[in-house]
Amino acid sequence: MQDGIILCRLVNAISKLRCERFAEPFKLVHFRENIGNSVFFARINIETFIRWSKNFGVTDTCTVSDLVDLKDVMQALNNVYNVGRKCAEIGLPHPQTVAL
């Protein structure tokens, strides 16, 4: 999760489900898969996730350094949890642990 790859895959999966459910055009989120130890591309991937989260309607998001520099991992996890909550609100599949 620290390199943002899983987060960006999550974004694309949610975007695809949303498009299928609401007949919206699918917009693939581009990100770097094979980044090795590159902090630069990890930051870009995480920034992509945060920007998408805000556009998706999540108001309480983390910062890039929360995850890349491990400053506040709980805030990053809350960001992911809030994305799940937003999915539940709009009727998309979501983890059962998400409380509305």
Tab-separated table of N, CA and C in Angstrom:
chain	number	residue	atom	x	y	z
A	1	MET	N	0.824	-1.188	0.000
A	1	MET	CA	0.000	0.000	0.000
A	1	MET	C	0.871	1.256	0.000
A	2	GLN	N	2.075	1.155	0.511
A	2	GLN	CA	2.946	2.316	0.642
A	2	GLN	C	3.393	2.877	-0.706
A	3	ASP	N	3.339	2.057	-1.771
A	3	ASP	CA	3.726	2.562	-3.086
A	3	ASP	C	2.518	3.024	-3.903
A	4	GLY	N	1.321	2.854	-3.377
A	4	GLY	CA	0.110	3.349	-4.023
A	4	GLY	C	-0.453	2.466	-5.112
A	5	ILE	N	0.215	1.370	-5.441
A	5	ILE	CA	-0.247	0.526	-6.541
A	5	ILE	C	-1.589	-0.118	-6.208
A	6	ILE	N	-1.701	-0.694	-5.024
A	6	ILE	CA	-2.963	-1.340	-4.630
A	6	ILE	C	-4.087	-0.308	-4.548
A	7	LEU	N	-3.768	0.883	-4.085
A	7	LEU	CA	-4.775	1.936	-3.993
A	7	LEU	C	-5.295	2.314	-5.376
A	8	CYS	N	-4.395	2.423	-6.344
A	8	CYS	CA	-4.809	2.778	-7.703
A	8	CYS	C	-5.584	1.643	-8.359
A	9	ARG	N	-5.230	0.399	-8.056
A	9	ARG	CA	-6.018	-0.731	-8.553
A	9	ARG	C	-7.428	-0.693	-7.964
A	10	LEU	N	-7.523	-0.340	-6.694
A	10	LEU	CA	-8.819	-0.194	-6.040
A	10	LEU	C	-9.652	0.884	-6.730
A	11	VAL	N	-9.021	1.994	-7.033
A	11	VAL	CA	-9.697	3.100	-7.729
A	11	VAL	C	-10.274	2.621	-9.053
A	12	ASN	N	-9.478	1.895	-9.835
A	12	ASN	CA	-9.959	1.424	-11.129
A	12	ASN	C	-11.085	0.410	-10.975
A	13	ALA	N	-11.013	-0.447	-9.969
A	13	ALA	CA	-12.081	-1.423	-9.741
A	13	ALA	C	-13.381	-0.722	-9.350
A	14	ILE	N	-13.286	0.253	-8.457
A	14	ILE	CA	-14.484	0.999	-8.039
A	14	ILE	C	-15.041	1.800	-9.207
A	15	SER	N	-14.168	2.425	-9.975
A	15	SER	CA	-14.619	3.215	-11.128
A	15	SER	C	-15.349	2.336	-12.136
A	16	LYS	N	-14.826	1.145	-12.361
A	16	LYS	CA	-15.466	0.233	-13.309
A	16	LYS	C	-16.847	-0.191	-12.805
A	17	LEU	N	-16.945	-0.544	-11.525
A	17	LEU	CA	-18.246	-0.917	-10.950
A	17	LEU	C	-19.245	0.234	-11.023
A	18	ARG	N	-18.749	1.421	-10.741
A	18	ARG	CA	-19.616	2.596	-10.766
A	18	ARG	C	-20.150	2.846	-12.179
A	19	CYS	N	-19.294	2.687	-13.165
A	19	CYS	CA	-19.707	2.903	-14.550
A	19	CYS	C	-20.715	1.861	-14.999
A	20	GLU	N	-20.504	0.606	-14.590
A	20	GLU	CA	-21.447	-0.449	-14.939
A	20	GLU	C	-22.795	-0.226	-14.260
A	21	ARG	N	-22.763	0.217	-13.029
A	21	ARG	CA	-23.986	0.393	-12.236
A	21	ARG	C	-24.815	1.601	-12.685
A	22	PHE	N	-24.127	2.690	-13.014
A	22	PHE	CA	-24.825	3.936	-13.318
A	22	PHE	C	-24.711	4.365	-14.773
A	23	ALA	N	-24.207	3.488	-15.631
A	23	ALA	CA	-24.079	3.746	-17.067
A	23	ALA	C	-23.316	5.038	-17.345
A	24	GLU	N	-22.213	5.206	-16.646
A	24	GLU	CA	-21.339	6.352	-16.862
A	24	GLU	C	-20.142	5.916	-17.695
A	25	PRO	N	-19.492	6.846	-18.373
A	25	PRO	CA	-18.288	6.459	-19.116
A	25	PRO	C	-17.159	6.077	-18.156
A	26	PHE	N	-16.439	5.026	-18.495
A	26	PHE	CA	-15.348	4.537	-17.655
A	26	PHE	C	-14.089	5.336	-17.925
A	27	LYS	N	-13.491	5.866	-16.869
A	27	LYS	CA	-12.241	6.611	-16.974
A	27	LYS	C	-11.174	5.847	-16.212
A	28	LEU	N	-10.270	5.237	-16.937
A	28	LEU	CA	-9.191	4.487	-16.320
A	28	LEU	C	-8.217	5.451	-15.653
A	29	VAL	N	-7.843	5.148	-14.427
A	29	VAL	CA	-6.847	5.944	-13.714
A	29	VAL	C	-5.482	5.357	-14.033
A	30	HIS	N	-4.620	6.164	-14.605
A	30	HIS	CA	-3.288	5.700	-14.986
A	30	HIS	C	-2.336	5.842	-13.801
A	31	PHE	N	-1.517	4.827	-13.618
A	31	PHE	CA	-0.542	4.837	-12.530
A	31	PHE	C	0.637	3.957	-12.928
A	32	ARG	N	1.694	4.029	-12.145
A	32	ARG	CA	2.898	3.237	-12.398
A	32	ARG	C	2.833	1.929	-11.625
A	33	GLU	N	2.937	0.805	-12.339
A	33	GLU	CA	2.894	-0.523	-11.706
A	33	GLU	C	4.263	-0.951	-11.181
A	34	ASN	N	5.259	-0.914	-12.030
A	34	ASN	CA	6.584	-1.430	-11.684
A	34	ASN	C	7.505	-0.280	-11.297
A	35	ILE	N	7.404	0.145	-10.048
A	35	ILE	CA	8.178	1.322	-9.648
A	35	ILE	C	9.412	0.974	-8.831
A	36	GLY	N	9.539	-0.279	-8.439
A	36	GLY	CA	10.705	-0.660	-7.642
A	36	GLY	C	10.737	0.112	-6.338
A	37	ASN	N	11.854	0.754	-6.065
A	37	ASN	CA	11.997	1.541	-4.835
A	37	ASN	C	11.856	3.036	-5.076
A	38	SER	N	11.263	3.419	-6.183
A	38	SER	CA	11.142	4.828	-6.544
A	38	SER	C	10.105	5.543	-5.677
A	39	VAL	N	10.579	6.392	-4.796
A	39	VAL	CA	9.682	7.177	-3.947
A	39	VAL	C	8.924	8.198	-4.787
A	40	PHE	N	9.545	8.695	-5.835
A	40	PHE	CA	8.922	9.679	-6.710
A	40	PHE	C	7.619	9.127	-7.300
A	41	PHE	N	7.679	7.920	-7.887
A	41	PHE	CA	6.486	7.346	-8.503
A	41	PHE	C	5.489	6.871	-7.444
A	42	ALA	N	5.971	6.461	-6.280
A	42	ALA	CA	5.065	6.108	-5.185
A	42	ALA	C	4.247	7.329	-4.781
A	43	ARG	N	4.905	8.473	-4.684
A	43	ARG	CA	4.202	9.711	-4.344
A	43	ARG	C	3.152	10.064	-5.398
A	44	ILE	N	3.489	9.877	-6.647
A	44	ILE	CA	2.532	10.171	-7.725
A	44	ILE	C	1.330	9.231	-7.639
A	45	ASN	N	1.577	7.950	-7.415
A	45	ASN	CA	0.473	6.991	-7.292
A	45	ASN	C	-0.440	7.344	-6.125
A	46	ILE	N	0.137	7.670	-4.994
A	46	ILE	CA	-0.672	8.005	-3.817
A	46	ILE	C	-1.415	9.319	-4.024
A	47	GLU	N	-0.771	10.279	-4.656
A	47	GLU	CA	-1.450	11.547	-4.961
A	47	GLU	C	-2.632	11.305	-5.900
A	48	THR	N	-2.475	10.384	-6.832
A	48	THR	CA	-3.568	10.018	-7.736
A	48	THR	C	-4.747	9.469	-6.937
A	49	PHE	N	-4.466	8.589	-5.974
A	49	PHE	CA	-5.521	8.029	-5.126
A	49	PHE	C	-6.211	9.114	-4.303
A	50	ILE	N	-5.442	10.017	-3.730
A	50	ILE	CA	-6.018	11.073	-2.898
A	50	ILE	C	-6.897	12.003	-3.738
A	51	ARG	N	-6.407	12.386	-4.920
A	51	ARG	CA	-7.194	13.242	-5.800
A	51	ARG	C	-8.498	12.562	-6.192
A	52	TRP	N	-8.415	11.270	-6.535
A	52	TRP	CA	-9.607	10.520	-6.911
A	52	TRP	C	-10.571	10.449	-5.724
A	53	SER	N	-10.045	10.212	-4.534
A	53	SER	CA	-10.888	10.138	-3.330
A	53	SER	C	-11.682	11.421	-3.147
A	54	LYS	N	-11.012	12.556	-3.310
A	54	LYS	CA	-11.701	13.842	-3.166
A	54	LYS	C	-12.776	14.008	-4.237
A	55	ASN	N	-12.475	13.622	-5.476
A	55	ASN	CA	-13.458	13.707	-6.554
A	55	ASN	C	-14.620	12.745	-6.329
A	56	PHE	N	-14.365	11.650	-5.640
A	56	PHE	CA	-15.383	10.644	-5.334
A	56	PHE	C	-16.298	11.113	-4.208
A	57	GLY	N	-15.867	12.129	-3.474
A	57	GLY	CA	-16.702	12.700	-2.427
A	57	GLY	C	-16.203	12.474	-1.020
A	58	VAL	N	-15.011	11.921	-0.878
A	58	VAL	CA	-14.434	11.711	0.450
A	58	VAL	C	-13.834	13.032	0.916
A	59	THR	N	-14.266	13.505	2.072
A	59	THR	CA	-13.784	14.800	2.554
A	59	THR	C	-12.579	14.678	3.478
A	60	ASP	N	-12.508	13.588	4.224
A	60	ASP	CA	-11.414	13.408	5.181
A	60	ASP	C	-10.346	12.509	4.556
A	61	THR	N	-9.415	13.112	3.832
A	61	THR	CA	-8.386	12.336	3.138
A	61	THR	C	-7.038	12.475	3.836
A	62	CYS	N	-6.146	11.575	3.484
A	62	CYS	CA	-4.792	11.618	4.040
A	62	CYS	C	-3.910	12.493	3.158
A	63	THR	N	-2.657	12.620	3.533
A	63	THR	CA	-1.675	13.309	2.702
A	63	THR	C	-0.701	12.277	2.157
A	64	VAL	N	0.042	12.658	1.165
A	64	VAL	CA	1.014	11.743	0.572
A	64	VAL	C	2.029	11.299	1.615
A	65	SER	N	2.509	12.224	2.419
A	65	SER	CA	3.534	11.871	3.409
A	65	SER	C	2.987	10.988	4.530
A	66	ASP	N	1.668	11.010	4.748
A	66	ASP	CA	1.090	10.115	5.745
A	66	ASP	C	1.422	8.664	5.425
A	67	LEU	N	1.437	8.348	4.148
A	67	LEU	CA	1.662	6.970	3.746
A	67	LEU	C	3.104	6.709	3.298
A	68	VAL	N	3.640	7.566	2.457
A	68	VAL	CA	5.000	7.335	1.942
A	68	VAL	C	6.027	7.403	3.063
A	69	ASP	N	5.914	8.422	3.899
A	69	ASP	CA	6.877	8.611	4.987
A	69	ASP	C	6.424	7.965	6.299
A	70	LEU	N	5.285	7.268	6.254
A	70	LEU	CA	4.704	6.597	7.422
A	70	LEU	C	4.486	7.553	8.594
A	71	LYS	N	4.051	8.781	8.272
A	71	LYS	CA	3.801	9.768	9.321
A	71	LYS	C	2.499	9.501	10.063
A	72	ASP	N	1.465	9.111	9.336
A	72	ASP	CA	0.166	8.850	9.966
A	72	ASP	C	-0.555	7.770	9.167
A	73	VAL	N	-0.162	6.534	9.375
A	73	VAL	CA	-0.727	5.411	8.635
A	73	VAL	C	-2.215	5.258	8.945
A	74	MET	N	-2.621	5.562	10.171
A	74	MET	CA	-4.037	5.465	10.523
A	74	MET	C	-4.891	6.421	9.693
A	75	GLN	N	-4.384	7.596	9.397
A	75	GLN	CA	-5.132	8.535	8.559
A	75	GLN	C	-5.264	7.976	7.142
A	76	ALA	N	-4.211	7.323	6.657
A	76	ALA	CA	-4.277	6.699	5.332
A	76	ALA	C	-5.302	5.570	5.326
A	77	LEU	N	-5.324	4.761	6.369
A	77	LEU	CA	-6.317	3.689	6.461
A	77	LEU	C	-7.729	4.252	6.590
A	78	ASN	N	-7.877	5.348	7.309
A	78	ASN	CA	-9.189	6.007	7.395
A	78	ASN	C	-9.653	6.487	6.036
A	79	ASN	N	-8.716	6.944	5.210
A	79	ASN	CA	-9.043	7.383	3.855
A	79	ASN	C	-9.629	6.214	3.065
A	80	VAL	N	-8.989	5.050	3.153
A	80	VAL	CA	-9.484	3.858	2.456
A	80	VAL	C	-10.857	3.465	3.020
A	81	TYR	N	-11.001	3.500	4.326
A	81	TYR	CA	-12.271	3.181	4.979
A	81	TYR	C	-13.375	4.139	4.511
A	82	ASN	N	-13.056	5.417	4.387
A	82	ASN	CA	-14.035	6.408	3.938
A	82	ASN	C	-14.439	6.180	2.490
A	83	VAL	N	-13.522	5.681	1.670
A	83	VAL	CA	-13.878	5.315	0.294
A	83	VAL	C	-14.897	4.172	0.330
A	84	GLY	N	-14.666	3.187	1.204
A	84	GLY	CA	-15.623	2.090	1.355
A	84	GLY	C	-16.978	2.570	1.824
A	85	ARG	N	-16.980	3.520	2.750
A	85	ARG	CA	-18.237	4.090	3.238
A	85	ARG	C	-18.975	4.813	2.104
A	86	LYS	N	-18.234	5.540	1.287
A	86	LYS	CA	-18.851	6.255	0.165
A	86	LYS	C	-19.447	5.263	-0.836
A	87	CYS	N	-18.755	4.136	-1.054
A	87	CYS	CA	-19.288	3.089	-1.928
A	87	CYS	C	-20.626	2.585	-1.393
A	88	ALA	N	-20.684	2.380	-0.082
A	88	ALA	CA	-21.925	1.918	0.536
A	88	ALA	C	-23.041	2.935	0.351
A	89	GLU	N	-22.714	4.206	0.482
A	89	GLU	CA	-23.726	5.262	0.358
A	89	GLU	C	-24.358	5.300	-1.019
A	90	ILE	N	-23.556	5.022	-2.059
A	90	ILE	CA	-24.099	5.111	-3.422
A	90	ILE	C	-24.532	3.760	-3.973
A	91	GLY	N	-24.473	2.717	-3.131
A	91	GLY	CA	-25.001	1.424	-3.535
A	91	GLY	C	-24.035	0.500	-4.237
A	92	LEU	N	-22.756	0.742	-4.098
A	92	LEU	CA	-21.753	-0.151	-4.682
A	92	LEU	C	-21.350	-1.199	-3.652
A	93	PRO	N	-20.816	-2.329	-4.115
A	93	PRO	CA	-20.321	-3.326	-3.153
A	93	PRO	C	-19.284	-2.715	-2.236
A	94	HIS	N	-19.331	-3.111	-0.973
A	94	HIS	CA	-18.427	-2.532	0.021
A	94	HIS	C	-18.133	-3.553	1.105
A	95	PRO	N	-17.065	-3.344	1.858
A	95	PRO	CA	-16.780	-4.275	2.957
A	95	PRO	C	-17.886	-4.236	4.004
A	96	GLN	N	-18.166	-5.368	4.601
A	96	GLN	CA	-19.222	-5.446	5.610
A	96	GLN	C	-18.867	-4.671	6.876
A	97	THR	N	-17.603	-4.362	7.077
A	97	THR	CA	-17.197	-3.635	8.274
A	97	THR	C	-17.505	-2.151	8.194
A	98	VAL	N	-17.911	-1.686	7.029
A	98	VAL	CA	-18.215	-0.265	6.856
A	98	VAL	C	-19.568	0.041	7.476
A	99	ALA	N	-19.561	0.957	8.419
A	99	ALA	CA	-20.805	1.365	9.081
A	99	ALA	C	-21.291	2.665	8.457
A	100	LEU	N	-22.562	2.713	8.162
A	100	LEU	CA	-23.120	3.942	7.569
A	100	LEU	C	-23.606	4.869	8.629
